[in-house]
Amino acid sequence: MAPGFGPRERGALLAGRAAGQVVRRLGRGGGTALPGLIAGRLAPTLIESAAAQLGHGVVTVTGTNGKTTTAHLLAAIARGAGLRPLANRSGSNLERGIVSSLVDAVDPGGSVHDAARRLGVFEIDEAHWPLLAPRLRPRVALFLNLFRDQLDRYGEVDSIAAAWRAAVSRPGAVPTLVLNVDDPSVAQLGEDTRGEVIGFGIEDPAAALPAPEHATDARFCRCGATYEYDAIYMGHVGLWRCRGCERRRPAPIVSAERVHLGAEETQFDLVIGERRVPVAIPLAGLYSVYNALAAAAGAHALGLPIEATARALADSGPAFGRQERFHVEGRTVRLLLAKNPTGLNEVLRALEAAWPPLTLLAMLNDGIQDGRDVSWIYDADVERLAGLVGKLVVSGRRAEDLALRFALAGIEPAAVDTDTRVALQTALLATPPGGRLEVVATYTAMLEVRELLASMSGAGHYWEHDE
Amino acid sequence: MNDLARTIRVVTLYPDVMSIYADRGNLIALRARCRQYGIGCEVTAVGIGDGLPADADLVLIGGGQDQEQRRIAADLAARGVRLRDWAEDDVAMLTICGGFQLFGHFYRTAEGEELPGVGIFDVTTVAPAPGAPRCIGDVLADAGDLGEVVGFENHGGRTYLGPHARPFARMRHGFGNNGDDGTEGAVYREAIGTYLHGSLLPKNPAVTDRLILAALRHRYGPGVKLETLPPDPYAERAHRAAAAVARRRGRPNP
Ligand SMILES: [Zn+2]
């Protein structure tokens, strides 16, 4: 019997497992949240005691964009290095999702199976990280970026930055912080910790944007002055320096150099200290470089060798709904999640690298997980695709809003339909046989269209997706 | 129509600081609508410390977080005389959320700090006590001869109209100025203040047309006419869809 679990926690685990089995049997989603919800209710300290059993400790991954992909890549690296990563699945990144994954990892006797080889790799919602981190006691805390996202739900970006700062400066166990030095709001967390800091960033001004984007979410240094940039990679992320004080982008320990952005894959030199290894990842877009780099920096913080990192990055597939590919009716469908202005800008940039004319299905939902306020689409540079789109189909519950956004950008939709199934069929018909359909969707729209794509192509349900 | 000799001069105030919740959508829609009319649209961005152009036909300002409002407040106040003169001279204005608040008399932050406004609208705004809910949600409001306006609001501050202020619209769904009195925004001469963010002009072409006409009249005299085009079909459909969403899930008001 596991030393960490009391009778109450064991009961809670059994109840959670039973709930997960029932949900799965009923075909009602993958049970990624409910088991954790139930078990967490019955035994509120379960998360602490289960996490404490993991032999290699816990890594948390937080930030606005890239959590799922980064955690997915880091887990792949850890697996390649002989560990058994335990991750929350399918973007279920609140407490219940983490408890659910712990519930799944516990054997009927109540102990975490193969605990000695276990490493927790948990993606955590950026607003919940300050609450969950003290309970998970991570060894390594990885921070990706901080962009505006769902302002209707989370309030202003500044309040999340302040909560992160307060949390990392709290007394108690101190994790190693893995920080994106290119994002000033993330980089400056290094000032607040007593622990070790490992910075990662891109060292390739050739990959910079020709002009700043409109969606820029950190303008002011702690001293009150504005930032200036030698190069901007996306949004407010780049080679920054404060106009008013000594603060500037710290030199990264883990960096990407000689970045090459292809239509399908991305290449760069992964540089860690004195070591340099060329890496090719089967993911498009500069944001994928950041995710890979973050995973590599996380692996470095865990002491995993750079060779294992490069190998795993090259071999790993996309995470759920993030550049996943499906083969449907003789066409290839690529599914790209875009849930906020910077995320959408990055996806649009990745599409610019694809072969025009594009056939595009764009989907906008306004569920709680998408954000009720859909006006954020005006912060993204949809105009980028003008002249590159051959056929555009627009869908989602707010299809009319998105159709208007594209029309204002000079890209007239060929069809607008709020029904996902109809829109997908229309878009597939608009795609030449053997050609490719690009699907860009907000979170819940992505879940809906992915379910259809999975059943049409014979790929699995989303809860069967993770290894 | 299609008379390219006609051009309106637009000033956007602090576009890189005061543009949260996609306020730039208003400028995108304004430009597109001017294109449909064949009217030129000359845009000058004015940041902190920049000089105001000698003249303008239309002024736009968006919203920002408290920190950003604090940052522009003094610079904006220093331009108060000029902006008030413009408003009296019937320059069209669209001021949104934080910008609207600072076009009133003052905005008192949660910390009790009073940011002076330029006082074009007879309104005052007070941040609520800490912990009070923000006013967030879908809005449907009746803007008189402009018809129903739709949008999304997201603000902490509660705005109260003074005796000389007229509301921009009467609430049907959503919070509006303060959640209590059923008013949304304010109007003074050709200036509009509102809490509806960046998709206001895209989805409410009647408001866009009103601003363009006012700007044309400022530039070319009160006799100028705008043969109003029908709303863009995409705008009309988005308006209808947003109105349906607000009716379904917007907070009924009153
Ligand atoms: Zn500074």
XYZ file of C-alpha atoms and ligand atoms in Angstrom:
722
model
C 0.000 0.000 0.000
C 1.266 3.421 -0.858
C 2.637 5.299 2.077
C 1.253 8.580 0.757
C -2.415 7.608 0.711
C -4.850 7.429 3.586
C -8.112 5.459 3.476
C -10.083 8.526 2.486
C -7.824 9.193 -0.478
C -7.964 5.565 -1.557
C -11.754 5.698 -1.481
C -11.711 8.890 -3.497
C -9.429 7.314 -6.085
C -11.692 4.308 -6.488
C -14.717 6.562 -6.865
C -12.913 8.664 -9.465
C -11.850 5.610 -11.443
C -15.363 4.239 -11.396
C -16.711 7.575 -12.646
C -14.179 7.607 -15.476
C -15.179 4.104 -16.564
C -18.878 4.994 -16.542
C -18.352 8.176 -18.537
C -16.237 6.394 -21.117
C -18.718 3.532 -21.411
C -21.529 6.004 -22.035
C -19.409 7.570 -24.739
C -19.711 10.959 -23.073
C -16.291 12.368 -23.698
C -13.120 10.924 -22.389
C -13.638 11.385 -18.693
C -10.684 13.754 -18.605
C -12.221 15.933 -15.929
C -14.998 14.134 -14.073
C -12.893 11.507 -12.262
C -10.690 14.268 -10.954
C -13.645 16.380 -9.988
C -15.144 13.555 -7.948
C -11.899 12.320 -6.417
C -10.782 15.863 -5.643
C -14.053 16.570 -3.856
C -13.892 13.436 -1.771
C -10.248 13.903 -0.814
C -9.048 17.476 -1.264
C -5.431 16.594 -0.398
C -5.223 13.893 -3.048
C -3.336 16.138 -5.443
C -0.587 16.788 -2.876
C -0.124 13.191 -1.814
C -0.289 11.736 -5.317
C 2.137 14.292 -6.750
C 4.532 13.610 -3.898
C 4.733 9.949 -4.942
C 6.153 10.721 -8.383
C 9.774 9.632 -8.263
C 11.090 12.315 -10.618
C 8.853 15.042 -9.314
C 6.633 17.416 -11.211
C 7.153 19.902 -14.021
C 4.457 22.499 -14.547
C 3.934 24.185 -17.907
C 2.002 27.424 -17.954
C 1.496 30.502 -20.117
C -1.113 31.675 -22.571
C -0.117 29.855 -25.735
C 1.657 26.563 -26.366
C 1.026 24.735 -23.083
C -0.381 21.580 -24.625
C 2.253 21.255 -27.332
C 5.118 22.040 -24.946
C 3.914 19.519 -22.352
C 3.396 16.983 -25.130
C 6.965 17.492 -26.421
C 8.498 17.471 -22.946
C 6.698 14.235 -22.127
C 8.051 12.740 -25.367
C 11.593 13.759 -24.432
C 11.214 12.296 -20.955
C 9.843 9.070 -22.390
C 12.759 8.887 -24.781
C 15.098 9.269 -21.810
C 13.540 6.284 -20.054
C 11.122 8.032 -17.718
C 7.401 7.427 -17.521
C 5.786 10.822 -17.818
C 2.358 11.364 -16.412
C 0.482 14.190 -18.077
C -2.947 15.715 -17.960
C -4.725 15.170 -21.192
C -6.455 17.109 -23.903
C -6.065 20.563 -22.493
C -7.806 19.637 -19.225
C -5.526 21.959 -17.317
C -7.409 22.867 -14.163
C -7.190 20.989 -10.862
C -9.712 18.352 -11.912
C -7.740 17.480 -15.044
C -4.568 16.988 -13.061
C -6.295 14.910 -10.402
C -7.903 12.837 -13.175
C -4.515 11.944 -14.573
C -3.278 11.032 -11.113
C -6.362 8.882 -10.593
C -5.577 7.038 -13.817
C -1.990 6.389 -12.749
C -2.875 4.752 -9.463
C -3.208 0.984 -9.340
C -6.084 -0.720 -7.528
C -3.940 -1.048 -4.417
C -3.707 2.703 -4.160
C -0.131 3.411 -5.139
C 1.148 5.169 -8.227
C 2.247 2.456 -10.586
C 5.974 2.439 -11.297
C 6.347 5.505 -9.091
C 10.140 5.526 -9.204
C 10.204 6.251 -12.950
C 7.339 8.690 -12.879
C 7.608 12.337 -13.844
C 4.582 14.599 -13.702
C 4.321 16.917 -16.722
C 1.296 19.046 -16.026
C 0.063 21.886 -18.144
C -1.695 24.391 -15.941
C -4.026 27.190 -16.837
C -2.153 30.463 -16.358
C -4.720 31.928 -13.983
C -4.718 28.775 -11.820
C -0.978 28.273 -11.611
C -0.577 30.406 -8.473
C -3.139 28.208 -6.690
C -1.988 24.829 -7.949
C 1.776 25.195 -7.864
C 2.069 25.257 -4.051
C 0.100 22.010 -3.936
C 2.027 20.223 -6.682
C 5.401 21.489 -5.422
C 6.984 21.364 -8.878
C 10.687 20.720 -9.310
C 10.623 22.769 -12.475
C 8.133 25.493 -13.366
C 8.099 26.446 -17.021
C 6.601 29.766 -18.155
C 5.944 30.221 -21.859
C 4.435 33.642 -22.498
C 1.647 35.951 -21.415
C -0.787 37.262 -24.000
C -4.274 38.636 -23.830
C -6.704 35.764 -23.895
C -10.301 35.621 -22.786
C -10.220 39.005 -21.125
C -13.895 38.561 -20.361
C -13.021 35.622 -18.165
C -9.646 36.346 -16.665
C -9.661 40.112 -16.461
C -6.704 42.116 -17.481
C -3.322 40.672 -18.423
C -1.592 42.705 -15.705
C -3.428 40.868 -12.952
C -2.109 37.484 -14.100
C 1.444 38.833 -14.288
C 1.093 40.182 -10.738
C -0.258 36.861 -9.450
C 2.681 34.976 -11.026
C 5.153 37.356 -9.436
C 3.577 36.979 -6.014
C 3.506 33.193 -6.359
C 7.127 32.721 -7.398
C 8.368 34.970 -4.604
C 6.453 33.087 -1.911
C 8.568 31.367 0.708
C 8.652 27.581 0.679
C 9.863 25.041 -1.827
C 11.519 26.820 -4.735
C 11.294 25.290 -8.200
C 13.796 25.882 -10.954
C 12.141 28.441 -13.208
C 12.357 27.868 -16.943
C 11.586 31.225 -18.499
C 11.087 32.574 -21.986
C 13.547 35.447 -21.876
C 12.037 36.952 -25.041
C 8.773 37.753 -23.258
C 9.525 40.598 -20.829
C 6.651 39.704 -18.474
C 7.990 36.171 -18.205
C 11.694 37.022 -18.160
C 11.264 39.375 -15.216
C 9.957 36.542 -13.032
C 13.641 35.746 -12.660
C 13.913 38.772 -10.381
C 11.332 37.369 -7.995
C 12.693 33.917 -7.338
C 15.436 32.742 -5.002
C 15.768 29.610 -7.102
C 17.682 28.689 -10.202
C 16.604 30.206 -13.527
C 17.055 28.676 -16.972
C 16.191 31.080 -19.763
C 15.304 30.117 -23.308
C 14.909 32.299 -26.373
C 15.372 32.668 -30.087
C 18.695 34.050 -31.328
C 17.890 34.778 -34.938
C 16.915 38.316 -35.904
C 16.240 37.016 -39.435
C 13.117 35.346 -38.011
C 11.801 38.682 -36.743
C 8.656 40.389 -37.972
C 9.161 43.176 -40.505
C 6.941 45.469 -38.377
C 5.394 45.228 -34.917
C 1.981 43.583 -34.725
C -1.058 45.328 -33.387
C -1.594 42.671 -30.728
C 1.063 43.592 -28.197
C 0.315 42.765 -24.601
C 3.276 43.948 -22.542
C 4.323 47.520 -23.112
C 5.547 48.723 -19.764
C 8.479 47.678 -17.664
C 8.177 47.502 -13.900
C 9.947 50.847 -13.815
C 7.114 52.336 -15.848
C 9.016 53.007 -19.058
C 8.238 51.362 -22.392
C 10.246 48.654 -24.124
C 12.189 48.946 -27.311
C 13.144 46.033 -29.516
C 16.092 45.036 -31.665
C 13.852 42.335 -33.139
C 10.231 41.316 -32.550
C 9.386 37.657 -33.045
C 5.669 37.870 -32.211
C 3.412 40.256 -30.290
C 5.608 41.768 -27.572
C 8.076 38.866 -27.669
C 11.567 39.506 -28.960
C 14.919 41.105 -28.232
C 13.652 43.701 -25.769
C 15.251 46.354 -23.665
C 13.742 48.907 -21.300
C 13.989 52.561 -22.288
C 13.959 53.681 -18.664
C 16.123 51.281 -16.636
C 18.809 48.642 -16.910
C 16.416 45.789 -17.571
C 16.919 43.959 -20.827
C 16.391 40.507 -22.225
C 18.701 38.179 -20.276
C 20.962 36.003 -22.404
C 19.274 32.614 -22.811
C 20.953 29.382 -21.702
C 18.891 27.391 -24.213
C 18.408 28.974 -27.600
C 17.338 28.411 -31.195
C 19.608 29.705 -33.915
C 19.447 29.578 -37.720
C 15.684 29.108 -37.751
C 14.145 27.929 -40.997
C 10.362 28.038 -41.259
C 8.955 25.638 -43.855
C 5.393 24.929 -44.871
C 5.347 21.600 -43.055
C 8.318 21.513 -40.784
C 10.670 23.785 -38.974
C 14.410 23.524 -38.563
C 16.735 25.201 -36.162
C 19.958 24.705 -34.259
C 19.269 23.863 -30.650
C 22.044 25.470 -28.614
C 22.537 24.646 -24.957
C 25.638 26.210 -23.483
C 28.514 24.920 -25.625
C 26.450 22.246 -27.347
C 24.736 22.713 -30.698
C 22.432 20.143 -32.338
C 20.395 20.654 -35.523
C 16.738 19.885 -34.964
C 13.868 19.404 -37.405
C 10.346 19.311 -36.024
C 7.293 18.275 -38.032
C 5.410 21.426 -37.018
C 5.077 24.733 -38.837
C 5.374 28.257 -37.506
C 7.699 30.215 -35.263
C 5.431 29.470 -32.318
C 6.338 25.819 -32.757
C 10.000 26.763 -32.351
C 9.154 28.380 -29.019
C 7.247 25.314 -27.886
C 10.075 22.983 -28.875
C 12.616 25.277 -27.270
C 10.602 25.450 -24.057
C 10.412 21.668 -23.941
C 14.166 21.442 -24.566
C 14.833 23.925 -21.770
C 12.540 21.979 -19.457
C 14.409 18.798 -20.316
C 17.699 20.547 -19.644
C 16.417 21.670 -16.257
C 15.619 18.031 -15.497
C 19.150 17.004 -16.474
C 18.081 15.069 -19.581
C 20.695 14.853 -22.373
C 20.465 17.101 -25.419
C 20.634 14.098 -27.789
C 17.474 12.605 -26.290
C 15.828 15.994 -26.690
C 16.754 16.414 -30.346
C 15.665 12.878 -31.173
C 12.337 13.150 -29.418
C 11.577 16.513 -30.992
C 12.193 15.130 -34.466
C 10.074 12.034 -33.861
C 7.167 13.521 -32.018
C 3.868 14.168 -33.731
C 1.597 17.127 -33.119
C -0.415 17.393 -29.937
C -4.165 17.037 -29.997
C -5.773 19.521 -32.398
C -2.503 21.431 -32.819
C -1.466 20.947 -36.441
C -2.901 17.448 -36.396
C -3.464 15.927 -39.819
C -6.352 13.772 -40.976
C -6.974 11.977 -44.247
C -10.568 12.392 -45.274
C -12.209 11.669 -48.617
C -8.920 11.785 -50.466
C -7.900 15.113 -48.951
C -5.451 16.001 -46.226
C -6.920 18.125 -43.479
C -4.663 20.087 -41.151
C -6.284 21.295 -37.953
C -4.846 24.439 -36.349
C -6.004 25.734 -32.997
C -6.113 29.526 -32.653
C -7.685 30.991 -29.548
C -6.398 34.531 -29.113
C -4.952 37.353 -31.221
C -1.288 36.363 -30.988
C -2.121 32.696 -31.450
C -4.168 33.482 -34.539
C -1.444 35.760 -35.893
C 1.053 32.923 -35.533
C -1.253 30.455 -37.265
C -1.811 32.961 -40.086
C 1.929 33.351 -40.382
C 2.362 29.576 -40.601
C -0.308 29.516 -43.335
C 1.566 32.195 -45.257
C 4.344 29.637 -45.616
C 1.945 27.078 -47.120
C 1.394 26.715 -50.854
C -1.322 29.099 -52.132
C -4.138 29.210 -53.040
C -5.314 27.948 -49.671
C -8.586 26.212 -49.074
C -9.562 27.337 -45.615
C -12.261 26.473 -43.112
C -12.272 29.050 -40.311
C -14.350 28.504 -37.178
C -15.217 30.845 -34.330
C -17.105 29.768 -31.217
C -18.047 31.831 -28.191
C -18.274 29.139 -25.523
C -16.921 29.791 -22.039
C -13.637 28.112 -22.986
C -13.333 30.230 -26.137
C -14.214 33.510 -24.487
C -17.670 34.999 -24.799
C -16.314 38.128 -26.420
C -15.468 37.442 -30.039
C -14.216 40.933 -30.890
C -10.610 39.759 -30.369
C -10.598 38.696 -34.020
C -10.071 42.378 -34.843
C -6.761 42.350 -32.973
C -5.396 39.653 -35.279
C -3.976 40.521 -38.698
C -6.389 38.538 -40.829
C -5.339 40.823 -43.695
C -2.185 38.699 -43.919
C -4.074 36.076 -45.893
C -5.458 38.480 -48.494
C -4.542 37.129 -51.907
C -3.542 33.720 -50.540
C -6.979 32.175 -50.010
C -8.643 30.407 -52.910
C -11.775 29.236 -51.114
C -12.905 30.256 -47.656
C -15.673 28.569 -45.688
C -16.627 30.097 -42.349
C -18.336 28.280 -39.509
C -18.739 28.091 -35.745
C -21.442 29.515 -33.549
C -20.217 33.028 -34.393
C -19.664 32.328 -38.084
C -21.300 35.640 -39.035
C -18.817 37.621 -36.941
C -15.886 35.806 -38.479
C -17.263 36.139 -42.016
C -17.492 39.894 -41.453
C -13.911 39.998 -40.181
C -12.633 38.213 -43.305
C -14.785 40.356 -45.603
C -13.340 43.504 -44.003
C -9.880 42.069 -44.667
C -10.799 41.724 -48.338
C -11.286 37.946 -48.217
C -14.824 37.139 -49.233
C -16.190 33.837 -47.893
C -17.501 31.330 -50.431
C -19.866 29.926 -47.796
C -20.951 30.691 -44.236
C -22.667 28.027 -42.168
C -22.981 27.704 -38.409
C -23.459 23.948 -38.765
C -20.034 22.332 -38.377
C -20.913 19.221 -40.347
C -22.335 21.133 -43.298
C -19.434 23.584 -43.302
C -16.877 20.784 -43.206
C -18.559 19.006 -46.120
C -18.654 22.236 -48.108
C -15.000 22.883 -47.358
C -13.990 19.338 -48.324
C -15.858 19.677 -51.621
C -14.055 22.953 -52.233
C -10.722 21.175 -51.736
C -9.322 19.536 -54.861
C -8.894 15.754 -54.520
C -5.409 15.057 -53.226
C -5.227 18.636 -51.991
C -5.214 20.090 -48.564
C -7.799 21.754 -46.401
C -6.578 24.013 -43.606
C -8.939 24.254 -40.643
C -8.401 27.090 -38.172
C -10.635 26.901 -35.111
C -11.098 28.229 -31.601
C -10.961 25.740 -28.747
C -14.486 24.328 -28.595
C -14.866 24.620 -32.373
C -11.675 22.592 -32.687
C -13.140 19.891 -30.409
C -16.279 19.715 -32.548
C -14.594 19.583 -35.913
C -11.925 17.219 -34.662
C -14.575 14.756 -33.542
C -16.028 14.788 -37.067
C -12.619 14.527 -38.701
C -11.661 11.675 -36.409
C -14.751 9.669 -37.224
C -14.473 10.374 -40.969
C -10.815 9.405 -41.056
C -10.939 6.565 -38.563
C -8.646 8.322 -36.082
C -9.447 7.981 -32.417
C -11.665 9.908 -30.079
C -9.861 12.618 -28.279
C -9.645 10.729 -25.030
C -7.947 7.854 -26.831
C -5.385 10.128 -28.397
C -2.727 10.275 -25.709
C -0.134 7.654 -25.403
C -20.914 59.653 -54.510
C -17.665 58.079 -55.575
C -16.235 61.503 -55.302
C -12.646 60.917 -54.320
C -12.209 64.617 -53.819
C -13.923 64.135 -50.470
C -11.638 63.038 -47.687
C -12.134 62.938 -43.940
C -9.277 63.430 -41.536
C -9.270 60.981 -38.660
C -7.189 61.245 -35.502
C -6.685 58.116 -33.409
C -5.510 58.938 -29.913
C -2.929 56.643 -28.289
C -3.735 53.704 -30.585
C -0.857 51.619 -29.232
C -1.779 52.181 -25.584
C -5.543 52.504 -25.637
C -6.722 49.578 -27.674
C -7.839 46.704 -25.600
C -10.649 44.387 -26.652
C -9.996 44.974 -30.323
C -10.827 48.660 -30.511
C -8.900 48.740 -33.754
C -11.905 46.974 -35.310
C -13.602 50.354 -35.360
C -10.883 51.847 -37.513
C -10.893 48.821 -39.829
C -14.651 49.173 -40.310
C -14.446 52.945 -40.753
C -11.849 52.640 -43.488
C -13.819 49.916 -45.255
C -17.040 51.918 -45.121
C -15.297 55.028 -46.458
C -13.994 52.877 -49.301
C -17.544 51.768 -50.089
C -18.610 55.405 -50.249
C -15.581 56.406 -52.261
C -14.545 58.799 -49.521
C -10.899 59.215 -48.636
C -9.933 58.462 -45.034
C -6.696 60.023 -43.808
C -5.623 58.644 -40.446
C -3.152 60.278 -38.059
C -2.067 58.374 -34.981
C -1.279 60.583 -31.992
C 0.740 59.103 -29.148
C 1.856 60.479 -25.793
C 3.775 63.692 -26.371
C 2.966 63.894 -30.094
C 1.461 67.086 -31.454
C -2.222 67.105 -32.415
C -2.836 67.991 -36.049
C -4.240 71.457 -36.639
C -7.629 70.101 -37.471
C -9.602 66.865 -37.499
C -13.010 65.686 -38.591
C -13.224 62.554 -36.489
C -11.426 61.527 -33.283
C -11.189 57.921 -32.113
C -10.000 56.678 -28.735
C -10.292 53.166 -27.333
C -10.024 51.547 -23.929
C -7.124 50.390 -21.795
C -6.309 48.804 -18.485
C -6.103 51.049 -15.402
C -2.352 51.235 -15.785
C -2.699 52.511 -19.341
C -5.381 55.036 -18.455
C -3.109 56.379 -15.749
C -0.332 56.654 -18.288
C -2.227 58.762 -20.794
C -4.363 60.787 -18.394
C -2.013 63.755 -17.967
C -1.159 63.911 -21.658
C -4.840 63.804 -22.551
C -5.746 66.431 -19.954
C -3.124 68.736 -21.462
C -5.039 68.545 -24.752
C -8.350 69.216 -23.016
C -8.902 72.760 -24.311
C -8.255 71.751 -27.890
C -10.441 68.664 -27.729
C -13.280 70.607 -26.093
C -13.041 73.228 -28.835
C -13.225 70.496 -31.407
C -16.285 68.970 -29.750
C -18.008 72.388 -29.693
C -17.100 72.721 -33.357
C -18.977 69.456 -34.075
C -15.978 67.291 -34.756
C -17.205 63.681 -34.698
C -15.802 61.578 -31.872
C -16.006 57.946 -30.890
C -14.663 57.290 -27.409
C -14.776 53.812 -25.944
C -14.614 52.405 -22.429
C -11.475 53.846 -20.796
C -11.375 56.551 -23.456
C -15.017 57.402 -22.808
C -14.314 57.590 -19.071
C -11.480 60.072 -19.660
C -13.681 62.166 -21.952
C -15.907 62.703 -18.895
C -14.984 64.778 -15.835
C -12.854 62.188 -14.067
C -12.208 58.509 -13.437
C -11.609 57.516 -9.837
C -9.550 54.287 -9.696
C -9.982 51.511 -7.169
C -7.056 53.011 -5.238
C -8.948 56.281 -4.920
C -6.712 58.120 -7.347
C -8.665 60.617 -9.436
C -7.633 60.792 -13.093
C -8.846 64.052 -14.588
C -10.813 63.830 -17.824
C -11.326 66.355 -20.583
C -14.947 66.930 -19.585
C -16.610 66.730 -22.976
C -19.277 64.455 -21.551
C -21.014 65.455 -18.344
C -20.250 62.095 -16.774
C -18.122 60.806 -13.904
C -16.758 57.305 -13.454
C -15.861 55.484 -10.260
C -14.148 52.126 -9.959
C -16.211 49.919 -7.662
C -14.994 48.565 -4.346
C -12.479 45.731 -4.740
C -14.242 42.444 -5.308
C -17.259 44.015 -6.999
C -17.980 42.234 -10.261
C -16.931 43.711 -13.577
C -19.636 44.562 -16.075
C -18.977 41.918 -18.691
C -21.255 40.562 -21.347
C -23.214 40.847 -24.542
C -25.058 44.111 -25.073
C -28.175 45.035 -26.957
C -29.296 48.632 -26.596
C -31.677 51.013 -28.297
C -29.851 54.008 -29.756
C -32.914 55.925 -30.950
C -32.735 56.864 -34.623
C -29.600 54.720 -35.020
C -31.725 51.703 -34.167
C -30.535 48.804 -32.055
C -26.828 48.630 -31.356
C -25.036 45.400 -30.432
C -21.666 44.736 -28.890
C -19.717 43.460 -25.939
C -18.861 45.383 -22.781
C -16.096 44.695 -20.260
C -15.483 47.351 -17.644
C -14.999 47.746 -13.917
C -15.779 51.463 -13.701
C -19.332 52.651 -13.130
C -20.267 55.757 -15.080
C -22.955 58.176 -13.951
C -24.558 60.790 -16.174
C -24.688 64.393 -14.956
C -27.674 66.680 -15.581
C -26.381 67.804 -18.975
C -25.585 64.373 -20.358
C -27.702 62.379 -22.764
C -27.165 58.633 -22.980
C -26.005 57.113 -26.247
C -28.512 54.285 -25.890
C -31.088 52.691 -23.601
C -30.187 49.253 -22.382
C -32.130 46.150 -23.302
C -29.516 43.516 -22.409
C -26.256 44.054 -20.546
C -25.028 46.403 -17.818
C -24.448 49.710 -19.581
C -22.961 52.666 -17.759
C -23.437 51.378 -14.247
C -25.770 48.394 -14.286
C -28.526 50.335 -12.548
C -30.034 53.178 -14.507
C -30.504 51.535 -17.896
C -28.289 53.995 -19.739
C -25.432 53.169 -22.104
C -22.727 55.684 -22.982
C -23.253 59.358 -23.651
C -23.670 61.733 -26.567
C -22.600 65.360 -26.790
C -23.098 67.143 -30.120
C -21.319 64.797 -32.567
C -19.301 62.978 -29.894
C -20.268 59.472 -28.817
C -19.042 57.731 -25.688
C -19.816 54.039 -25.200
C -18.730 50.857 -23.473
C -19.177 48.784 -26.631
C -15.770 47.693 -27.832
C -13.979 46.981 -31.081
C -16.751 45.341 -32.966
C -19.048 48.357 -32.545
C -18.546 49.916 -35.965
C -18.101 46.622 -37.837
C -21.433 45.347 -36.573
C -23.336 48.636 -36.374
C -22.940 50.349 -39.747
C -25.612 52.894 -38.794
C -23.181 54.284 -36.199
C -20.365 54.280 -38.759
C -22.537 56.171 -41.212
C -23.463 58.724 -38.546
C -19.792 59.374 -37.790
C -18.824 59.610 -41.451
C -21.642 62.059 -42.175
C -20.710 64.219 -39.182
C -17.064 64.176 -40.272
C -18.009 65.153 -43.841
C -20.154 68.014 -42.560
C -17.358 69.212 -40.348
C -15.068 69.257 -43.322
C -17.329 70.444 -46.096
C -20.136 72.293 -44.349
C -23.557 71.427 -42.945
C -25.194 71.122 -46.370
C -23.189 68.031 -47.300
C -25.243 64.929 -47.947
C -24.321 61.275 -47.752
C -26.470 59.086 -49.917
C -26.519 56.254 -47.435
C -25.604 52.883 -48.877
C -27.372 49.800 -47.610
C -25.417 48.085 -44.861
C -22.836 45.611 -46.014
C -24.560 42.174 -46.029
C -21.860 40.659 -43.806
C -22.283 43.473 -41.294
C -26.018 43.052 -41.324
C -25.826 39.322 -40.692
C -23.255 39.780 -37.921
C -25.486 42.410 -36.347
C -28.480 40.079 -36.376
C -26.460 37.183 -34.994
C -25.011 39.299 -32.171
C -28.460 40.658 -31.321
C -29.781 37.110 -31.053
C -26.896 36.159 -28.751
C -27.532 39.200 -26.534
C -31.238 38.405 -26.327
C -30.469 34.825 -25.386
C -27.772 35.308 -22.809
C -27.317 39.029 -22.135
C -28.413 40.251 -18.733
C -31.937 41.719 -19.118
C -31.889 45.428 -18.354
C -34.135 46.835 -17.049
Zn 12.491 49.553 -16.907
